[in-house]
PDB file of C-alpha atoms and ligand atoms in Angstrom:
ATOM      1  CA  MET A   1      87.268 -63.156-161.439  1.00  0.00           C
ATOM      2  CA  THR A   2      88.623 -59.933-159.589  1.00  0.00           C
ATOM      3  CA  ARG A   3      87.542 -57.446-162.682  1.00  0.00           C
ATOM      4  CA  ASP A   4      84.019 -59.453-162.260  1.00  0.00           C
ATOM      5  CA  LEU A   5      83.671 -58.710-158.629  1.00  0.00           C
ATOM      6  CA  MET A   6      84.477 -55.008-159.162  1.00  0.00           C
ATOM      7  CA  TYR A   7      81.917 -54.805-161.883  1.00  0.00           C
ATOM      8  CA  GLN A   8      79.206 -56.447-159.933  1.00  0.00           C
ATOM      9  CA  ASP A   9      80.112 -54.043-156.984  1.00  0.00           C
ATOM     10  CA  GLU A  10      79.945 -51.097-159.517  1.00  0.00           C
ATOM     11  CA  ILE A  11      76.361 -52.252-160.416  1.00  0.00           C
ATOM     12  CA  ARG A  12      75.240 -52.785-157.081  1.00  0.00           C
ATOM     13  CA  GLY A  13      76.825 -48.685-156.472  1.00  0.00           C
ATOM     14  CA  ILE A  14      74.528 -47.321-159.264  1.00  0.00           C
ATOM     15  CA  VAL A  15      71.216 -49.144-158.109  1.00  0.00           C
ATOM     16  CA  ARG A  16      72.056 -48.083-154.809  1.00  0.00           C
ATOM     17  CA  ASP A  17      72.583 -44.188-155.734  1.00  0.00           C
ATOM     18  CA  ALA A  18      69.923 -44.274-158.300  1.00  0.00           C
ATOM     19  CA  TYR A  19      67.147 -45.643-155.321  1.00  0.00           C
ATOM     20  CA  ALA A  20      68.795 -43.310-152.485  1.00  0.00           C
ATOM     21  CA  ALA A  21      67.929 -40.242-155.363  1.00  0.00           C
ATOM     22  CA  ILE A  22      64.390 -41.362-155.508  1.00  0.00           C
ATOM     23  CA  PRO A  23      62.174 -38.526-154.279  1.00  0.00           C
ATOM     24  CA  SER A  24      59.101 -39.116-151.734  1.00  0.00           C
ATOM     25  CA  GLY A  25      55.940 -39.616-153.710  1.00  0.00           C
ATOM     26  CA  ALA A  26      57.006 -41.032-156.771  1.00  0.00           C
ATOM     27  CA  GLY A  27      55.402 -44.413-155.989  1.00  0.00           C
ATOM     28  CA  ALA A  28      51.912 -43.336-155.785  1.00  0.00           C
ATOM     29  CA  VAL A  29      51.258 -43.557-159.903  1.00  0.00           C
ATOM     30  CA  VAL A  30      53.230 -47.207-159.400  1.00  0.00           C
ATOM     31  CA  ALA A  31      50.588 -48.334-157.136  1.00  0.00           C
ATOM     32  CA  GLU A  32      47.706 -46.993-158.892  1.00  0.00           C
ATOM     33  CA  ARG A  33      48.799 -49.284-161.720  1.00  0.00           C
ATOM     34  CA  LEU A  34      49.484 -52.369-159.669  1.00  0.00           C
ATOM     35  CA  TYR A  35      46.924 -52.419-156.439  1.00  0.00           C
ATOM     36  CA  SER A  36      43.027 -51.705-156.261  1.00  0.00           C
ATOM     37  CA  PRO A  37      41.938 -48.699-155.105  1.00  0.00           C
ATOM     38  CA  GLU A  38      40.025 -50.840-152.195  1.00  0.00           C
ATOM     39  CA  VAL A  39      43.254 -52.294-150.844  1.00  0.00           C
ATOM     40  CA  LEU A  40      45.159 -48.873-151.655  1.00  0.00           C
ATOM     41  CA  ASP A  41      42.424 -47.443-149.034  1.00  0.00           C
ATOM     42  CA  GLU A  42      43.726 -49.310-146.469  1.00  0.00           C
ATOM     43  CA  MET A  43      47.032 -49.167-146.530  1.00  0.00           C
ATOM     44  CA  PRO A  44      49.162 -46.063-144.983  1.00  0.00           C
ATOM     45  CA  SER A  45      49.734 -43.158-147.448  1.00  0.00           C
ATOM     46  CA  GLU A  46      53.889 -43.570-146.962  1.00  0.00           C
ATOM     47  CA  ALA A  47      54.074 -47.390-148.237  1.00  0.00           C
ATOM     48  CA  VAL A  48      51.515 -46.240-151.362  1.00  0.00           C
ATOM     49  CA  GLU A  49      54.018 -43.164-152.191  1.00  0.00           C
ATOM     50  CA  TRP A  50      57.283 -45.702-151.941  1.00  0.00           C
ATOM     51  CA  ALA A  51      55.674 -48.693-154.041  1.00  0.00           C
ATOM     52  CA  LEU A  52      58.178 -49.424-157.019  1.00  0.00           C
ATOM     53  CA  GLY A  53      57.569 -52.423-157.887  1.00  0.00           C
ATOM     54  CA  VAL A  54      56.177 -53.979-161.290  1.00  0.00           C
ATOM     55  CA  GLY A  55      53.107 -56.332-159.776  1.00  0.00           C
ATOM     56  CA  ASP A  56      51.683 -58.059-156.883  1.00  0.00           C
ATOM     57  CA  PRO A  57      53.868 -61.155-155.818  1.00  0.00           C
ATOM     58  CA  VAL A  58      51.504 -61.265-152.366  1.00  0.00           C
ATOM     59  CA  ALA A  59      48.524 -61.943-154.707  1.00  0.00           C
ATOM     60  CA  GLY A  60      50.245 -65.208-156.177  1.00  0.00           C
ATOM     61  CA  ALA A  61      52.195 -66.410-152.886  1.00  0.00           C
ATOM     62  CA  ASP A  62      48.554 -68.107-151.610  1.00  0.00           C
ATOM     63  CA  LEU A  63      49.904 -66.938-147.940  1.00  0.00           C
ATOM     64  CA  GLY A  64      48.330 -68.698-144.845  1.00  0.00           C
ATOM     65  CA  THR A  65      47.780 -67.995-141.411  1.00  0.00           C
ATOM     66  CA  GLY A  66      50.725 -68.469-139.512  1.00  0.00           C
ATOM     67  CA  GLU A  67      53.701 -68.586-142.411  1.00  0.00           C
ATOM     68  CA  THR A  68      56.966 -67.019-142.735  1.00  0.00           C
ATOM     69  CA  VAL A  69      57.466 -64.768-145.309  1.00  0.00           C
ATOM     70  CA  LEU A  70      60.541 -63.021-146.825  1.00  0.00           C
ATOM     71  CA  ASP A  71      59.999 -59.794-148.802  1.00  0.00           C
ATOM     72  CA  LEU A  72      63.412 -59.198-151.039  1.00  0.00           C
ATOM     73  CA  GLY A  73      63.921 -55.534-151.682  1.00  0.00           C
ATOM     74  CA  CYS A  74      61.432 -54.558-149.943  1.00  0.00           C
ATOM     75  CA  GLY A  75      61.586 -50.933-150.638  1.00  0.00           C
ATOM     76  CA  GLY A  76      59.193 -48.879-148.389  1.00  0.00           C
ATOM     77  CA  GLY A  77      57.097 -52.371-147.464  1.00  0.00           C
ATOM     78  CA  ILE A  78      53.968 -52.153-149.187  1.00  0.00           C
ATOM     79  CA  ASP A  79      54.024 -55.881-149.756  1.00  0.00           C
ATOM     80  CA  ALA A  80      55.213 -56.687-146.684  1.00  0.00           C
ATOM     81  CA  ILE A  81      52.465 -55.242-145.100  1.00  0.00           C
ATOM     82  CA  PHE A  82      50.053 -57.083-147.585  1.00  0.00           C
ATOM     83  CA  ALA A  83      51.979 -60.144-146.651  1.00  0.00           C
ATOM     84  CA  ALA A  84      51.387 -59.311-142.719  1.00  0.00           C
ATOM     85  CA  ARG A  85      48.087 -58.824-143.396  1.00  0.00           C
ATOM     86  CA  ALA A  86      47.770 -61.987-144.963  1.00  0.00           C
ATOM     87  CA  VAL A  87      50.015 -64.340-142.649  1.00  0.00           C
ATOM     88  CA  GLY A  88      48.532 -62.859-139.398  1.00  0.00           C
ATOM     89  CA  ALA A  89      49.706 -62.166-135.743  1.00  0.00           C
ATOM     90  CA  ALA A  90      50.994 -66.028-135.679  1.00  0.00           C
ATOM     91  CA  GLY A  91      53.051 -65.173-138.769  1.00  0.00           C
ATOM     92  CA  GLN A  92      55.944 -63.923-139.340  1.00  0.00           C
ATOM     93  CA  VAL A  93      57.458 -61.188-142.257  1.00  0.00           C
ATOM     94  CA  ILE A  94      60.725 -60.249-142.838  1.00  0.00           C
ATOM     95  CA  GLY A  95      61.660 -57.723-145.095  1.00  0.00           C
ATOM     96  CA  VAL A  96      65.376 -56.721-146.462  1.00  0.00           C
ATOM     97  CA  ASP A  97      66.520 -53.937-148.630  1.00  0.00           C
ATOM     98  CA  LEU A  98      70.061 -52.615-149.424  1.00  0.00           C
ATOM     99  CA  LEU A  99      69.016 -49.083-148.275  1.00  0.00           C
ATOM    100  CA  GLU A 100      68.875 -48.589-144.152  1.00  0.00           C
ATOM    101  CA  GLU A 101      66.033 -45.406-145.197  1.00  0.00           C
ATOM    102  CA  MET A 102      64.073 -47.722-147.165  1.00  0.00           C
ATOM    103  CA  CYS A 103      64.070 -50.060-143.762  1.00  0.00           C
ATOM    104  CA  GLU A 104      63.402 -47.495-141.983  1.00  0.00           C
ATOM    105  CA  ARG A 105      60.203 -46.087-144.136  1.00  0.00           C
ATOM    106  CA  ALA A 106      59.013 -49.955-143.845  1.00  0.00           C
ATOM    107  CA  ARG A 107      59.089 -50.075-140.165  1.00  0.00           C
ATOM    108  CA  ALA A 108      57.092 -46.688-139.786  1.00  0.00           C
ATOM    109  CA  ALA A 109      54.483 -47.953-142.500  1.00  0.00           C
ATOM    110  CA  ALA A 110      54.135 -51.026-140.669  1.00  0.00           C
ATOM    111  CA  ALA A 111      53.384 -49.759-137.475  1.00  0.00           C
ATOM    112  CA  ARG A 112      50.823 -47.372-139.094  1.00  0.00           C
ATOM    113  CA  ALA A 113      49.310 -50.252-140.806  1.00  0.00           C
ATOM    114  CA  GLY A 114      49.208 -52.074-136.965  1.00  0.00           C
ATOM    115  CA  VAL A 115      51.541 -55.027-137.865  1.00  0.00           C
ATOM    116  CA  ALA A 116      54.609 -53.984-136.833  1.00  0.00           C
ATOM    117  CA  GLY A 117      54.414 -56.616-133.874  1.00  0.00           C
ATOM    118  CA  TRP A 118      55.068 -59.591-136.648  1.00  0.00           C
ATOM    119  CA  THR A 119      57.455 -57.931-138.992  1.00  0.00           C
ATOM    120  CA  GLU A 120      61.053 -56.657-139.347  1.00  0.00           C
ATOM    121  CA  PHE A 121      62.792 -54.972-141.615  1.00  0.00           C
ATOM    122  CA  ARG A 122      66.653 -55.197-142.311  1.00  0.00           C
ATOM    123  CA  PRO A 123      69.344 -53.956-144.301  1.00  0.00           C
ATOM    124  CA  GLY A 124      71.102 -56.398-146.637  1.00  0.00           C
ATOM    125  CA  ALA A 125      71.676 -57.871-150.003  1.00  0.00           C
ATOM    126  CA  ILE A 126      70.010 -60.221-152.097  1.00  0.00           C
ATOM    127  CA  GLU A 127      73.029 -61.761-152.933  1.00  0.00           C
ATOM    128  CA  GLY A 128      73.710 -62.222-149.073  1.00  0.00           C
ATOM    129  CA  ILE A 129      70.577 -63.010-147.432  1.00  0.00           C
ATOM    130  CA  PRO A 130      70.829 -61.988-143.876  1.00  0.00           C
ATOM    131  CA  LEU A 131      69.066 -65.370-142.497  1.00  0.00           C
ATOM    132  CA  PRO A 132      69.694 -68.644-141.472  1.00  0.00           C
ATOM    133  CA  ASP A 133      69.412 -71.924-144.009  1.00  0.00           C
ATOM    134  CA  GLU A 134      65.430 -73.161-144.194  1.00  0.00           C
ATOM    135  CA  SER A 135      64.039 -70.070-142.507  1.00  0.00           C
ATOM    136  CA  VAL A 136      61.459 -69.341-143.957  1.00  0.00           C
ATOM    137  CA  ASP A 137      58.081 -70.626-145.961  1.00  0.00           C
ATOM    138  CA  VAL A 138      57.884 -67.945-148.843  1.00  0.00           C
ATOM    139  CA  VAL A 139      59.960 -65.414-150.769  1.00  0.00           C
ATOM    140  CA  VAL A 140      58.496 -62.737-152.462  1.00  0.00           C
ATOM    141  CA  SER A 141      59.873 -60.292-154.198  1.00  0.00           C
ATOM    142  CA  ASN A 142      58.659 -57.138-156.793  1.00  0.00           C
ATOM    143  CA  GLY A 143      60.701 -55.488-159.263  1.00  0.00           C
ATOM    144  CA  VAL A 144      64.094 -56.473-157.471  1.00  0.00           C
ATOM    145  CA  LEU A 145      66.002 -59.350-159.275  1.00  0.00           C
ATOM    146  CA  ASN A 146      66.215 -57.707-162.471  1.00  0.00           C
ATOM    147  CA  LEU A 147      68.573 -55.156-160.419  1.00  0.00           C
ATOM    148  CA  SER A 148      71.352 -57.647-159.654  1.00  0.00           C
ATOM    149  CA  ALA A 149      74.535 -58.223-161.384  1.00  0.00           C
ATOM    150  CA  ARG A 150      74.378 -61.498-159.730  1.00  0.00           C
ATOM    151  CA  LYS A 151      70.588 -63.431-160.723  1.00  0.00           C
ATOM    152  CA  SER A 152      72.262 -66.587-159.987  1.00  0.00           C
ATOM    153  CA  ARG A 153      74.017 -65.992-156.642  1.00  0.00           C
ATOM    154  CA  ALA A 154      70.587 -64.540-155.623  1.00  0.00           C
ATOM    155  CA  LEU A 155      68.480 -67.223-156.622  1.00  0.00           C
ATOM    156  CA  ALA A 156      70.873 -69.804-154.537  1.00  0.00           C
ATOM    157  CA  GLU A 157      70.154 -67.538-151.273  1.00  0.00           C
ATOM    158  CA  ILE A 158      66.811 -67.776-151.879  1.00  0.00           C
ATOM    159  CA  PHE A 159      66.977 -71.866-152.325  1.00  0.00           C
ATOM    160  CA  ARG A 160      68.923 -71.379-148.982  1.00  0.00           C
ATOM    161  CA  VAL A 161      67.048 -69.847-146.497  1.00  0.00           C
ATOM    162  CA  LEU A 162      63.628 -71.550-147.834  1.00  0.00           C
ATOM    163  CA  ARG A 163      62.322 -74.694-145.899  1.00  0.00           C
ATOM    164  CA  PRO A 164      61.699 -77.714-147.543  1.00  0.00           C
ATOM    165  CA  GLY A 165      58.491 -77.432-149.755  1.00  0.00           C
ATOM    166  CA  GLY A 166      59.046 -73.690-149.399  1.00  0.00           C
ATOM    167  CA  ARG A 167      57.206 -71.511-152.156  1.00  0.00           C
ATOM    168  CA  ILE A 168      58.105 -68.110-154.260  1.00  0.00           C
ATOM    169  CA  SER A 169      55.869 -65.665-156.106  1.00  0.00           C
ATOM    170  CA  ILE A 170      58.493 -63.037-157.944  1.00  0.00           C
ATOM    171  CA  THR A 171      57.358 -60.241-160.125  1.00  0.00           C
ATOM    172  CA  ASP A 172      60.002 -58.691-161.958  1.00  0.00           C
ATOM    173  CA  LEU A 173      61.131 -57.846-165.684  1.00  0.00           C
ATOM    174  CA  VAL A 174      62.437 -60.220-167.900  1.00  0.00           C
ATOM    175  CA  VAL A 175      64.488 -59.919-171.021  1.00  0.00           C
ATOM    176  CA  ASP A 176      64.049 -62.949-173.686  1.00  0.00           C
ATOM    177  CA  ASP A 177      67.030 -61.839-175.795  1.00  0.00           C
ATOM    178  CA  GLU A 178      70.465 -60.910-175.952  1.00  0.00           C
ATOM    179  CA  LEU A 179      70.857 -56.696-174.784  1.00  0.00           C
ATOM    180  CA  PRO A 180      73.262 -54.625-176.825  1.00  0.00           C
ATOM    181  CA  PRO A 181      76.271 -53.844-174.827  1.00  0.00           C
ATOM    182  CA  GLU A 182      75.167 -49.872-174.931  1.00  0.00           C
ATOM    183  CA  VAL A 183      72.250 -51.427-172.828  1.00  0.00           C
ATOM    184  CA  LEU A 184      74.373 -53.861-170.859  1.00  0.00           C
ATOM    185  CA  THR A 185      77.002 -50.888-169.930  1.00  0.00           C
ATOM    186  CA  SER A 186      74.123 -48.275-169.334  1.00  0.00           C
ATOM    187  CA  GLU A 187      73.880 -47.195-165.752  1.00  0.00           C
ATOM    188  CA  ALA A 188      70.501 -45.840-166.494  1.00  0.00           C
ATOM    189  CA  ALA A 189      69.353 -49.072-167.999  1.00  0.00           C
ATOM    190  CA  TRP A 190      71.022 -51.033-164.752  1.00  0.00           C
ATOM    191  CA  ALA A 191      68.876 -48.733-162.296  1.00  0.00           C
ATOM    192  CA  GLY A 192      65.753 -48.271-164.254  1.00  0.00           C
TER     193      GLY A 192
HETATM  194  C1  SAM B   1      62.326 -51.638-157.793  1.00  0.00           C
HETATM  195  S1  SAM B   1      62.069 -51.055-156.168  1.00  0.00           S
HETATM  196  C2  SAM B   1      60.962 -52.094-155.333  1.00  0.00           C
HETATM  197  C3  SAM B   1      60.535 -52.182-154.352  1.00  0.00           C
HETATM  198  C4  SAM B   1      59.324 -53.001-153.426  1.00  0.00           C
HETATM  199  N1  SAM B   1      59.924 -54.168-154.044  1.00  0.00           N
HETATM  200  C5  SAM B   1      58.328 -52.558-154.027  1.00  0.00           C
HETATM  201  O1  SAM B   1      57.763 -53.041-154.756  1.00  0.00           O
HETATM  202  O2  SAM B   1      57.722 -51.391-153.697  1.00  0.00           O
HETATM  203  C6  SAM B   1      64.020 -52.071-155.538  1.00  0.00           C
HETATM  204  C7  SAM B   1      64.122 -51.850-154.425  1.00  0.00           C
HETATM  205  O3  SAM B   1      65.505 -53.058-154.241  1.00  0.00           O
HETATM  206  C8  SAM B   1      66.259 -52.608-153.547  1.00  0.00           C
HETATM  207  N2  SAM B   1      67.245 -52.789-153.989  1.00  0.00           N
HETATM  208  C9  SAM B   1      68.267 -53.058-155.109  1.00  0.00           C
HETATM  209  N3  SAM B   1      68.960 -54.105-154.965  1.00  0.00           N
HETATM  210  C10 SAM B   1      68.811 -54.692-154.352  1.00  0.00           C
HETATM  211  C11 SAM B   1      69.844 -55.471-153.682  1.00  0.00           C
HETATM  212  N4  SAM B   1      71.054 -56.281-154.297  1.00  0.00           N
HETATM  213  N5  SAM B   1      69.614 -56.280-152.652  1.00  0.00           N
HETATM  214  C12 SAM B   1      68.504 -55.811-151.672  1.00  0.00           C
HETATM  215  N6  SAM B   1      67.702 -54.628-152.079  1.00  0.00           N
HETATM  216  C13 SAM B   1      67.978 -54.446-153.312  1.00  0.00           C
HETATM  217  C14 SAM B   1      66.483 -51.436-153.444  1.00  0.00           C
HETATM  218  O4  SAM B   1      66.718 -50.367-152.517  1.00  0.00           O
HETATM  219  C15 SAM B   1      64.758 -50.840-153.797  1.00  0.00           C
HETATM  220  O5  SAM B   1      63.988 -50.375-152.422  1.00  0.00           O
END
């Protein structure tokens, strides 16, 4: 048990270090692949430059006015800003990220986008979401669950914070086969 938890802690440290080391601007090429030029034109450049996802979870979330949305592993805030625009000032968007510096970037981008009044960004882990039970309508997440060594714990947390009838929209990487030990123990594979 202790060894297992230490291993999970080690993976989280590897992921944290990898994302803390990413240079500013690395996300622009990612954003161009995932979102249309029209929507990127209306997004603050810092959010575009920190886009590090693998899809567009807000597009599939069918968000409505006034809903409360949680963006897990929000990074620089691009999806949280899309969500904030979709739910409007009557709604609320909460971004959670392991790194405080990602939360700071997301706060600055949300302010530039004019949605700061109904967005907030909290440092925290998806395996221990810093929110009460049954407090959000929709969970979105983009490229984050694959980085967790405790995916079932993260999923249990998502179901804990969702209100009855809540929804999830997750874009992520999946494997449909066993990974070889050299991949399972590769720091680059975990972080990437
Ligand atoms: C691939 S990036 C995606 C960022 C953002 N969702 C996007 O689409 O631009 C992964 C993000 O998840 C954060 N992260 C990684 N593991 C996490 C965890 N266990 N709990 C919370 N955030 C985590 C990283 O700090 C990073 O900002």
